[in-house]
Structure formats: structure tokens, C-alpha cells
């Protein structure tokens, strides 16, 4: 997997995350005041994490194989964790 392909796939996931975040913000408008502040903070934290991942992937240059493989592994792990957090936060809204 080369850098261009990896960046393309990562950016697709980042865009999907941005859409999930936008949806969560819409759901937030219907939350009761006592839970809304915590919910909004969670959304904001996840949005910041998504922006950090976006910056990391854009800054990544082709490196030697060891560094590149290490970056990909770490990035995919972080992206998976963020995706799970977004899904978990969104589960509230399905009920």
C-alpha cells in the first residue's frame, strides 16, 4: 500500500467521521440540558481527534519501510478507536 492510496482511504474515513460528527451535533439539539453539555463536550473532543488525524495523514511523507509501516499501524489503530467512539456516542440516538 503506497502513501497516495493510504492517504486516499484515510481521507475517506475522515470525511465519513466528519459526517457522523455533523449528525451527532444535530442530535445534540434535542438533548435535555442536563446531559447536553457533556454530550457536546464529547462531540467536540472527537471532532478535535478527527482533525488531528487529518493533519497527521496530510503531513505524512513516504518514509523508509519501517517508519511507514509503524505510522500506518498506529494511524489505523487511532482511526479505529475514533470510529468506535463515534459509533458508541451515536448509539444513544438510535433509542
mmCIF file of N, CA, C and O in Angstrom:
data_model
loop_
_atom_site.group_PDB
_atom_site.id
_atom_site.type_symbol
_atom_site.label_atom_id
_atom_site.label_comp_id
_atom_site.label_asym_id
_atom_site.label_seq_id
_atom_site.Cartn_x
_atom_site.Cartn_y
_atom_site.Cartn_z
ATOM 1 N N UNK A 1 0.854 -1.178 0.000
ATOM 2 C CA UNK A 1 0.000 0.000 0.000
ATOM 3 C C UNK A 1 0.900 1.241 0.000
ATOM 4 O O UNK A 1 1.702 1.441 0.887
ATOM 5 N N UNK A 2 0.743 2.059 -1.019
ATOM 6 C CA UNK A 2 1.596 3.240 -1.104
ATOM 7 C C UNK A 2 0.976 4.430 -0.367
ATOM 8 O O UNK A 2 -0.162 4.370 0.089
ATOM 9 N N UNK A 3 1.737 5.489 -0.253
ATOM 10 C CA UNK A 3 1.304 6.667 0.509
ATOM 11 C C UNK A 3 0.044 7.273 -0.091
ATOM 12 O O UNK A 3 -0.906 7.593 0.630
ATOM 13 N N UNK A 4 -0.009 7.418 -1.404
ATOM 14 C CA UNK A 4 -1.168 8.049 -2.047
ATOM 15 C C UNK A 4 -2.440 7.247 -1.785
ATOM 16 O O UNK A 4 -3.492 7.820 -1.450
ATOM 17 N N UNK A 5 -2.370 5.941 -1.918
ATOM 18 C CA UNK A 5 -3.535 5.087 -1.682
ATOM 19 C C UNK A 5 -3.957 5.150 -0.214
ATOM 20 O O UNK A 5 -5.135 5.256 0.105
ATOM 21 N N UNK A 6 -2.978 5.099 0.666
ATOM 22 C CA UNK A 6 -3.270 5.171 2.101
ATOM 23 C C UNK A 6 -3.945 6.500 2.434
ATOM 24 O O UNK A 6 -4.944 6.529 3.160
ATOM 25 N N UNK A 7 -3.410 7.608 1.921
ATOM 26 C CA UNK A 7 -3.987 8.922 2.199
ATOM 27 C C UNK A 7 -5.416 9.008 1.659
ATOM 28 O O UNK A 7 -6.296 9.565 2.314
ATOM 29 N N UNK A 8 -5.643 8.467 0.467
ATOM 30 C CA UNK A 8 -6.979 8.481 -0.123
ATOM 31 C C UNK A 8 -7.972 7.762 0.787
ATOM 32 O O UNK A 8 -9.035 8.282 1.103
ATOM 33 N N UNK A 9 -7.618 6.565 1.229
ATOM 34 C CA UNK A 9 -8.505 5.781 2.088
ATOM 35 C C UNK A 9 -8.690 6.441 3.451
ATOM 36 O O UNK A 9 -9.799 6.467 3.989
ATOM 37 N N UNK A 10 -7.612 6.993 4.003
ATOM 38 C CA UNK A 10 -7.703 7.670 5.295
ATOM 39 C C UNK A 10 -8.604 8.898 5.186
ATOM 40 O O UNK A 10 -9.434 9.144 6.065
ATOM 41 N N UNK A 11 -8.467 9.644 4.104
ATOM 42 C CA UNK A 11 -9.293 10.840 3.924
ATOM 43 C C UNK A 11 -10.761 10.489 3.729
ATOM 44 O O UNK A 11 -11.639 11.248 4.147
ATOM 45 N N UNK A 12 -11.040 9.342 3.114
ATOM 46 C CA UNK A 12 -12.431 8.897 3.001
ATOM 47 C C UNK A 12 -13.015 8.641 4.389
ATOM 48 O O UNK A 12 -14.151 9.021 4.663
ATOM 49 N N UNK A 13 -12.239 7.995 5.246
ATOM 50 C CA UNK A 13 -12.714 7.718 6.606
ATOM 51 C C UNK A 13 -12.860 9.005 7.410
ATOM 52 O O UNK A 13 -13.813 9.166 8.163
ATOM 53 N N UNK A 14 -11.932 9.921 7.244
ATOM 54 C CA UNK A 14 -12.003 11.212 7.938
ATOM 55 C C UNK A 14 -13.268 11.956 7.515
ATOM 56 O O UNK A 14 -13.984 12.514 8.349
ATOM 57 N N UNK A 15 -13.583 11.932 6.220
ATOM 58 C CA UNK A 15 -14.797 12.575 5.715
ATOM 59 C C UNK A 15 -16.045 11.913 6.289
ATOM 60 O O UNK A 15 -17.004 12.586 6.679
ATOM 61 N N UNK A 16 -16.033 10.587 6.366
ATOM 62 C CA UNK A 16 -17.159 9.862 6.972
ATOM 63 C C UNK A 16 -17.304 10.249 8.443
ATOM 64 O O UNK A 16 -18.426 10.440 8.930
ATOM 65 N N UNK A 17 -16.185 10.381 9.138
ATOM 66 C CA UNK A 17 -16.219 10.810 10.539
ATOM 67 C C UNK A 17 -16.808 12.210 10.660
ATOM 68 O O UNK A 17 -17.580 12.491 11.577
ATOM 69 N N UNK A 18 -16.428 13.094 9.743
ATOM 70 C CA UNK A 18 -16.949 14.461 9.770
ATOM 71 C C UNK A 18 -18.474 14.453 9.617
ATOM 72 O O UNK A 18 -19.171 15.230 10.282
ATOM 73 N N UNK A 19 -18.995 13.559 8.775
ATOM 74 C CA UNK A 19 -20.442 13.457 8.599
ATOM 75 C C UNK A 19 -21.107 12.928 9.867
ATOM 76 O O UNK A 19 -22.152 13.431 10.285
ATOM 77 N N UNK A 20 -20.482 11.922 10.484
ATOM 78 C CA UNK A 20 -21.022 11.399 11.749
ATOM 79 C C UNK A 20 -21.043 12.486 12.816
ATOM 80 O O UNK A 20 -22.020 12.611 13.573
ATOM 81 N N UNK A 21 -19.984 13.269 12.881
ATOM 82 C CA UNK A 21 -19.899 14.356 13.857
ATOM 83 C C UNK A 21 -21.008 15.380 13.597
ATOM 84 O O UNK A 21 -21.672 15.834 14.530
ATOM 85 N N UNK A 22 -21.232 15.713 12.336
ATOM 86 C CA UNK A 22 -22.305 16.651 11.988
ATOM 87 C C UNK A 22 -23.664 16.087 12.408
ATOM 88 O O UNK A 22 -24.508 16.819 12.949
ATOM 89 N N UNK A 23 -23.877 14.794 12.188
ATOM 90 C CA UNK A 23 -25.129 14.159 12.607
ATOM 91 C C UNK A 23 -25.287 14.206 14.123
ATOM 92 O O UNK A 23 -26.370 14.483 14.633
ATOM 93 N N UNK A 24 -24.203 13.914 14.836
ATOM 94 C CA UNK A 24 -24.249 13.942 16.298
ATOM 95 C C UNK A 24 -24.576 15.347 16.811
ATOM 96 O O UNK A 24 -25.303 15.502 17.792
ATOM 97 N N UNK A 25 -24.049 16.360 16.138
ATOM 98 C CA UNK A 25 -24.350 17.738 16.535
ATOM 99 C C UNK A 25 -25.837 18.040 16.350
ATOM 100 O O UNK A 25 -26.440 18.751 17.154
ATOM 101 N N UNK A 26 -26.435 17.500 15.283
ATOM 102 C CA UNK A 26 -27.868 17.688 15.078
ATOM 103 C C UNK A 26 -28.670 17.014 16.189
ATOM 104 O O UNK A 26 -29.623 17.586 16.706
ATOM 105 N N UNK A 27 -28.282 15.787 16.535
ATOM 106 C CA UNK A 27 -28.964 15.073 17.611
ATOM 107 C C UNK A 27 -28.823 15.818 18.938
ATOM 108 O O UNK A 27 -29.718 15.781 19.770
ATOM 109 N N UNK A 28 -27.710 16.484 19.106
ATOM 110 C CA UNK A 28 -27.444 17.189 20.354
ATOM 111 C C UNK A 28 -28.489 18.258 20.643
ATOM 112 O O UNK A 28 -28.816 18.520 21.794
ATOM 113 N N UNK A 29 -29.032 18.848 19.597
ATOM 114 C CA UNK A 29 -30.003 19.919 19.775
ATOM 115 C C UNK A 29 -31.248 19.450 20.522
ATOM 116 O O UNK A 29 -31.942 20.250 21.129
ATOM 117 N N UNK A 30 -31.522 18.145 20.468
ATOM 118 C CA UNK A 30 -32.717 17.603 21.119
ATOM 119 C C UNK A 30 -32.440 17.031 22.506
ATOM 120 O O UNK A 30 -33.342 16.494 23.140
ATOM 121 N N UNK A 31 -31.193 17.138 22.949
ATOM 122 C CA UNK A 31 -30.833 16.595 24.266
ATOM 123 C C UNK A 31 -31.352 17.505 25.373
ATOM 124 O O UNK A 31 -31.443 18.722 25.208
ATOM 125 N N UNK A 32 -31.641 16.901 26.504
ATOM 126 C CA UNK A 32 -32.035 17.678 27.681
ATOM 127 C C UNK A 32 -30.817 18.432 28.197
ATOM 128 O O UNK A 32 -29.690 17.967 28.078
ATOM 129 N N UNK A 33 -31.067 19.578 28.781
ATOM 130 C CA UNK A 33 -29.983 20.459 29.230
ATOM 131 C C UNK A 33 -28.997 19.757 30.153
ATOM 132 O O UNK A 33 -27.787 19.990 30.063
ATOM 133 N N UNK A 34 -29.489 18.868 31.009
ATOM 134 C CA UNK A 34 -28.597 18.235 31.993
ATOM 135 C C UNK A 34 -27.597 17.269 31.361
ATOM 136 O O UNK A 34 -26.563 16.986 31.955
ATOM 137 N N UNK A 35 -27.871 16.774 30.161
ATOM 138 C CA UNK A 35 -26.913 15.874 29.501
ATOM 139 C C UNK A 35 -26.256 16.523 28.284
ATOM 140 O O UNK A 35 -25.241 16.049 27.793
ATOM 141 N N UNK A 36 -26.825 17.607 27.806
ATOM 142 C CA UNK A 36 -26.348 18.256 26.583
ATOM 143 C C UNK A 36 -24.900 18.740 26.689
ATOM 144 O O UNK A 36 -24.115 18.545 25.765
ATOM 145 N N UNK A 37 -24.517 19.335 27.805
ATOM 146 C CA UNK A 37 -23.160 19.877 27.946
ATOM 147 C C UNK A 37 -22.114 18.771 27.839
ATOM 148 O O UNK A 37 -21.123 18.926 27.114
ATOM 149 N N UNK A 38 -22.346 17.661 28.538
ATOM 150 C CA UNK A 38 -21.398 16.540 28.457
ATOM 151 C C UNK A 38 -21.370 15.939 27.056
ATOM 152 O O UNK A 38 -20.314 15.583 26.539
ATOM 153 N N UNK A 39 -22.527 15.806 26.451
ATOM 154 C CA UNK A 39 -22.637 15.255 25.100
ATOM 155 C C UNK A 39 -21.883 16.144 24.109
ATOM 156 O O UNK A 39 -21.103 15.668 23.292
ATOM 157 N N UNK A 40 -22.120 17.459 24.208
ATOM 158 C CA UNK A 40 -21.440 18.398 23.313
ATOM 159 C C UNK A 40 -19.923 18.369 23.509
ATOM 160 O O UNK A 40 -19.170 18.465 22.539
ATOM 161 N N UNK A 41 -19.484 18.219 24.752
ATOM 162 C CA UNK A 41 -18.043 18.137 25.013
ATOM 163 C C UNK A 41 -17.465 16.881 24.374
ATOM 164 O O UNK A 41 -16.396 16.914 23.773
ATOM 165 N N UNK A 42 -18.181 15.771 24.478
ATOM 166 C CA UNK A 42 -17.724 14.522 23.850
ATOM 167 C C UNK A 42 -17.614 14.687 22.340
ATOM 168 O O UNK A 42 -16.635 14.252 21.729
ATOM 169 N N UNK A 43 -18.615 15.312 21.736
ATOM 170 C CA UNK A 43 -18.585 15.549 20.293
ATOM 171 C C UNK A 43 -17.381 16.410 19.933
ATOM 172 O O UNK A 43 -16.650 16.119 18.987
ATOM 173 N N UNK A 44 -17.173 17.484 20.701
ATOM 174 C CA UNK A 44 -16.061 18.388 20.433
ATOM 175 C C UNK A 44 -14.719 17.662 20.538
ATOM 176 O O UNK A 44 -13.833 17.844 19.695
ATOM 177 N N UNK A 45 -14.566 16.838 21.562
ATOM 178 C CA UNK A 45 -13.323 16.080 21.739
ATOM 179 C C UNK A 45 -13.072 15.153 20.547
ATOM 180 O O UNK A 45 -11.944 15.046 20.058
ATOM 181 N N UNK A 46 -14.117 14.482 20.079
ATOM 182 C CA UNK A 46 -13.979 13.574 18.942
ATOM 183 C C UNK A 46 -13.688 14.348 17.656
ATOM 184 O O UNK A 46 -12.912 13.899 16.814
ATOM 185 N N UNK A 47 -14.266 15.518 17.525
ATOM 186 C CA UNK A 47 -14.004 16.350 16.354
ATOM 187 C C UNK A 47 -12.531 16.781 16.333
ATOM 188 O O UNK A 47 -11.883 16.759 15.274
ATOM 189 N N UNK A 48 -11.993 17.132 17.487
ATOM 190 C CA UNK A 48 -10.580 17.511 17.580
ATOM 191 C C UNK A 48 -9.691 16.326 17.216
ATOM 192 O O UNK A 48 -8.727 16.474 16.454
ATOM 193 N N UNK A 49 -10.034 15.139 17.718
ATOM 194 C CA UNK A 49 -9.253 13.940 17.383
ATOM 195 C C UNK A 49 -9.267 13.689 15.882
ATOM 196 O O UNK A 49 -8.244 13.327 15.290
ATOM 197 N N UNK A 50 -10.417 13.883 15.246
ATOM 198 C CA UNK A 50 -10.524 13.682 13.806
ATOM 199 C C UNK A 50 -9.646 14.684 13.053
ATOM 200 O O UNK A 50 -8.976 14.332 12.081
ATOM 201 N N UNK A 51 -9.626 15.927 13.518
ATOM 202 C CA UNK A 51 -8.787 16.958 12.882
ATOM 203 C C UNK A 51 -7.297 16.630 13.044
ATOM 204 O O UNK A 51 -6.507 16.860 12.131
ATOM 205 N N UNK A 52 -6.932 16.106 14.199
ATOM 206 C CA UNK A 52 -5.536 15.711 14.428
ATOM 207 C C UNK A 52 -5.144 14.586 13.469
ATOM 208 O O UNK A 52 -4.067 14.612 12.863
ATOM 209 N N UNK A 53 -6.036 13.600 13.315
ATOM 210 C CA UNK A 53 -5.751 12.504 12.383
ATOM 211 C C UNK A 53 -5.629 13.032 10.961
ATOM 212 O O UNK A 53 -4.760 12.611 10.200
ATOM 213 N N UNK A 54 -6.483 13.966 10.599
ATOM 214 C CA UNK A 54 -6.439 14.567 9.264
ATOM 215 C C UNK A 54 -5.089 15.246 9.031
ATOM 216 O O UNK A 54 -4.466 15.074 7.975
ATOM 217 N N UNK A 55 -4.633 15.995 10.015
ATOM 218 C CA UNK A 55 -3.335 16.677 9.897
ATOM 219 C C UNK A 55 -2.194 15.669 9.819
ATOM 220 O O UNK A 55 -1.260 15.845 9.022
ATOM 221 N N UNK A 56 -2.273 14.620 10.633
ATOM 222 C CA UNK A 56 -1.200 13.608 10.627
ATOM 223 C C UNK A 56 -1.075 12.934 9.267
ATOM 224 O O UNK A 56 0.027 12.729 8.776
ATOM 225 N N UNK A 57 -2.195 12.596 8.667
ATOM 226 C CA UNK A 57 -2.130 11.897 7.379
ATOM 227 C C UNK A 57 -1.639 12.847 6.281
ATOM 228 O O UNK A 57 -0.900 12.442 5.394
ATOM 229 N N UNK A 58 -2.013 14.104 6.356
ATOM 230 C CA UNK A 58 -1.563 15.067 5.342
ATOM 231 C C UNK A 58 -0.065 15.350 5.458
ATOM 232 O O UNK A 58 0.601 15.586 4.460
ATOM 233 N N UNK A 59 0.451 15.332 6.676
ATOM 234 C CA UNK A 59 1.872 15.611 6.896
ATOM 235 C C UNK A 59 2.765 14.423 6.544
ATOM 236 O O UNK A 59 3.968 14.586 6.349
ATOM 237 N N UNK A 60 2.177 13.252 6.486
ATOM 238 C CA UNK A 60 2.971 12.040 6.282
ATOM 239 C C UNK A 60 3.589 12.019 4.883
ATOM 240 O O UNK A 60 2.913 12.211 3.889
ATOM 241 N N UNK A 61 4.842 11.785 4.859
ATOM 242 C CA UNK A 61 5.590 11.633 3.606
ATOM 243 C C UNK A 61 6.068 10.189 3.536
ATOM 244 O O UNK A 61 6.143 9.499 4.539
ATOM 245 N N UNK A 62 6.383 9.780 2.352
ATOM 246 C CA UNK A 62 6.913 8.418 2.213
ATOM 247 C C UNK A 62 8.220 8.344 2.993
ATOM 248 O O UNK A 62 9.096 9.184 2.856
ATOM 249 N N UNK A 63 8.296 7.381 3.846
ATOM 250 C CA UNK A 63 9.487 7.194 4.670
ATOM 251 C C UNK A 63 10.034 5.806 4.385
ATOM 252 O O UNK A 63 9.508 5.085 3.548
ATOM 253 N N UNK A 64 11.072 5.462 5.118
ATOM 254 C CA UNK A 64 11.574 4.110 4.925
ATOM 255 C C UNK A 64 10.500 3.130 5.384
ATOM 256 O O UNK A 64 9.582 3.481 6.106
ATOM 257 N N UNK A 65 10.607 1.911 4.951
ATOM 258 C CA UNK A 65 9.561 0.916 5.193
ATOM 259 C C UNK A 65 9.201 0.756 6.661
ATOM 260 O O UNK A 65 8.033 0.653 6.999
ATOM 261 N N UNK A 66 10.190 0.725 7.531
ATOM 262 C CA UNK A 66 9.920 0.515 8.949
ATOM 263 C C UNK A 66 9.098 1.664 9.529
ATOM 264 O O UNK A 66 8.105 1.448 10.222
ATOM 265 N N UNK A 67 9.504 2.897 9.236
ATOM 266 C CA UNK A 67 8.766 4.056 9.746
ATOM 267 C C UNK A 67 7.368 4.122 9.139
ATOM 268 O O UNK A 67 6.404 4.463 9.820
ATOM 269 N N UNK A 68 7.255 3.821 7.858
ATOM 270 C CA UNK A 68 5.971 3.869 7.171
ATOM 271 C C UNK A 68 5.013 2.826 7.751
ATOM 272 O O UNK A 68 3.861 3.119 8.038
ATOM 273 N N UNK A 69 5.496 1.616 7.938
ATOM 274 C CA UNK A 69 4.663 0.550 8.500
ATOM 275 C C UNK A 69 4.233 0.898 9.926
ATOM 276 O O UNK A 69 3.092 0.667 10.312
ATOM 277 N N UNK A 70 5.139 1.467 10.692
ATOM 278 C CA UNK A 70 4.831 1.875 12.057
ATOM 279 C C UNK A 70 3.759 2.969 12.058
ATOM 280 O O UNK A 70 2.806 2.921 12.835
ATOM 281 N N UNK A 71 3.916 3.952 11.177
ATOM 282 C CA UNK A 71 2.931 5.026 11.070
ATOM 283 C C UNK A 71 1.561 4.463 10.709
ATOM 284 O O UNK A 71 0.553 4.812 11.329
ATOM 285 N N UNK A 72 1.514 3.602 9.694
ATOM 286 C CA UNK A 72 0.235 3.044 9.250
ATOM 287 C C UNK A 72 -0.450 2.275 10.374
ATOM 288 O O UNK A 72 -1.646 2.428 10.585
ATOM 289 N N UNK A 73 0.304 1.469 11.085
ATOM 290 C CA UNK A 73 -0.263 0.670 12.170
ATOM 291 C C UNK A 73 -0.843 1.570 13.253
ATOM 292 O O UNK A 73 -1.976 1.381 13.702
ATOM 293 N N UNK A 74 -0.067 2.551 13.673
ATOM 294 C CA UNK A 74 -0.519 3.466 14.717
ATOM 295 C C UNK A 74 -1.720 4.288 14.251
ATOM 296 O O UNK A 74 -2.695 4.460 14.984
ATOM 297 N N UNK A 75 -1.655 4.777 13.017
ATOM 298 C CA UNK A 75 -2.738 5.595 12.480
ATOM 299 C C UNK A 75 -4.032 4.784 12.388
ATOM 300 O O UNK A 75 -5.098 5.257 12.787
ATOM 301 N N UNK A 76 -3.944 3.580 11.856
ATOM 302 C CA UNK A 76 -5.142 2.740 11.729
ATOM 303 C C UNK A 76 -5.734 2.439 13.098
ATOM 304 O O UNK A 76 -6.957 2.435 13.265
ATOM 305 N N UNK A 77 -4.892 2.188 14.089
ATOM 306 C CA UNK A 77 -5.366 1.940 15.451
ATOM 307 C C UNK A 77 -6.117 3.155 15.978
ATOM 308 O O UNK A 77 -7.230 3.037 16.520
ATOM 309 N N UNK A 78 -5.525 4.336 15.829
ATOM 310 C CA UNK A 78 -6.158 5.565 16.306
ATOM 311 C C UNK A 78 -7.465 5.834 15.563
ATOM 312 O O UNK A 78 -8.458 6.258 16.163
ATOM 313 N N UNK A 79 -7.484 5.580 14.254
ATOM 314 C CA UNK A 79 -8.689 5.788 13.451
ATOM 315 C C UNK A 79 -9.790 4.820 13.886
ATOM 316 O O UNK A 79 -10.950 5.203 14.015
ATOM 317 N N UNK A 80 -9.428 3.570 14.153
ATOM 318 C CA UNK A 80 -10.414 2.582 14.619
ATOM 319 C C UNK A 80 -10.999 2.985 15.958
ATOM 320 O O UNK A 80 -12.215 2.863 16.180
ATOM 321 N N UNK A 81 -10.160 3.462 16.871
ATOM 322 C CA UNK A 81 -10.646 3.894 18.187
ATOM 323 C C UNK A 81 -11.607 5.080 18.059
ATOM 324 O O UNK A 81 -12.646 5.123 18.713
ATOM 325 N N UNK A 82 -11.260 6.034 17.200
ATOM 326 C CA UNK A 82 -12.120 7.192 16.994
ATOM 327 C C UNK A 82 -13.451 6.745 16.396
ATOM 328 O O UNK A 82 -14.518 7.174 16.837
ATOM 329 N N UNK A 83 -13.398 5.884 15.408
ATOM 330 C CA UNK A 83 -14.626 5.387 14.789
ATOM 331 C C UNK A 83 -15.515 4.689 15.796
ATOM 332 O O UNK A 83 -16.740 4.893 15.805
ATOM 333 N N UNK A 84 -14.935 3.888 16.670
ATOM 334 C CA UNK A 84 -15.715 3.189 17.696
ATOM 335 C C UNK A 84 -16.330 4.187 18.667
ATOM 336 O O UNK A 84 -17.487 4.056 19.052
ATOM 337 N N UNK A 85 -15.573 5.201 19.052
ATOM 338 C CA UNK A 85 -16.096 6.222 19.960
ATOM 339 C C UNK A 85 -17.279 6.962 19.331
ATOM 340 O O UNK A 85 -18.279 7.241 19.996
ATOM 341 N N UNK A 86 -17.170 7.270 18.043
ATOM 342 C CA UNK A 86 -18.267 7.945 17.346
ATOM 343 C C UNK A 86 -19.503 7.054 17.282
ATOM 344 O O UNK A 86 -20.618 7.514 17.513
ATOM 345 N N UNK A 87 -19.295 5.774 16.985
ATOM 346 C CA UNK A 87 -20.423 4.840 16.929
ATOM 347 C C UNK A 87 -21.072 4.692 18.305
ATOM 348 O O UNK A 87 -22.299 4.675 18.432
ATOM 349 N N UNK A 88 -20.239 4.597 19.345
ATOM 350 C CA UNK A 88 -20.766 4.461 20.701
ATOM 351 C C UNK A 88 -21.593 5.676 21.096
ATOM 352 O O UNK A 88 -22.673 5.551 21.680
ATOM 353 N N UNK A 89 -21.106 6.854 20.776
ATOM 354 C CA UNK A 89 -21.828 8.072 21.107
ATOM 355 C C UNK A 89 -23.131 8.138 20.311
ATOM 356 O O UNK A 89 -24.154 8.583 20.817
ATOM 357 N N UNK A 90 -23.102 7.660 19.092
ATOM 358 C CA UNK A 90 -24.293 7.670 18.248
ATOM 359 C C UNK A 90 -25.346 6.660 18.642
ATOM 360 O O UNK A 90 -26.517 6.819 18.313
ATOM 361 N N UNK A 91 -24.966 5.608 19.365
ATOM 362 C CA UNK A 91 -25.933 4.590 19.787
ATOM 363 C C UNK A 91 -27.042 5.180 20.626
ATOM 364 O O UNK A 91 -28.180 4.735 20.559
ATOM 365 N N UNK A 92 -26.715 6.175 21.409
ATOM 366 C CA UNK A 92 -27.720 6.869 22.230
ATOM 367 C C UNK A 92 -28.873 7.391 21.395
ATOM 368 O O UNK A 92 -30.004 7.441 21.852
ATOM 369 N N UNK A 93 -28.583 7.794 20.185
ATOM 370 C CA UNK A 93 -29.552 8.485 19.353
ATOM 371 C C UNK A 93 -30.486 7.540 18.616
ATOM 372 O O UNK A 93 -31.474 7.974 18.059
ATOM 373 N N UNK A 94 -30.174 6.256 18.627
ATOM 374 C CA UNK A 94 -30.996 5.300 17.920
ATOM 375 C C UNK A 94 -32.174 4.868 18.787
ATOM 376 O O UNK A 94 -33.195 4.448 18.307
ATOM 377 N N UNK A 95 -31.992 4.992 20.089
ATOM 378 C CA UNK A 95 -33.023 4.528 21.028
ATOM 379 C C UNK A 95 -34.230 5.435 21.033
ATOM 380 O O UNK A 95 -34.199 6.575 20.784
#
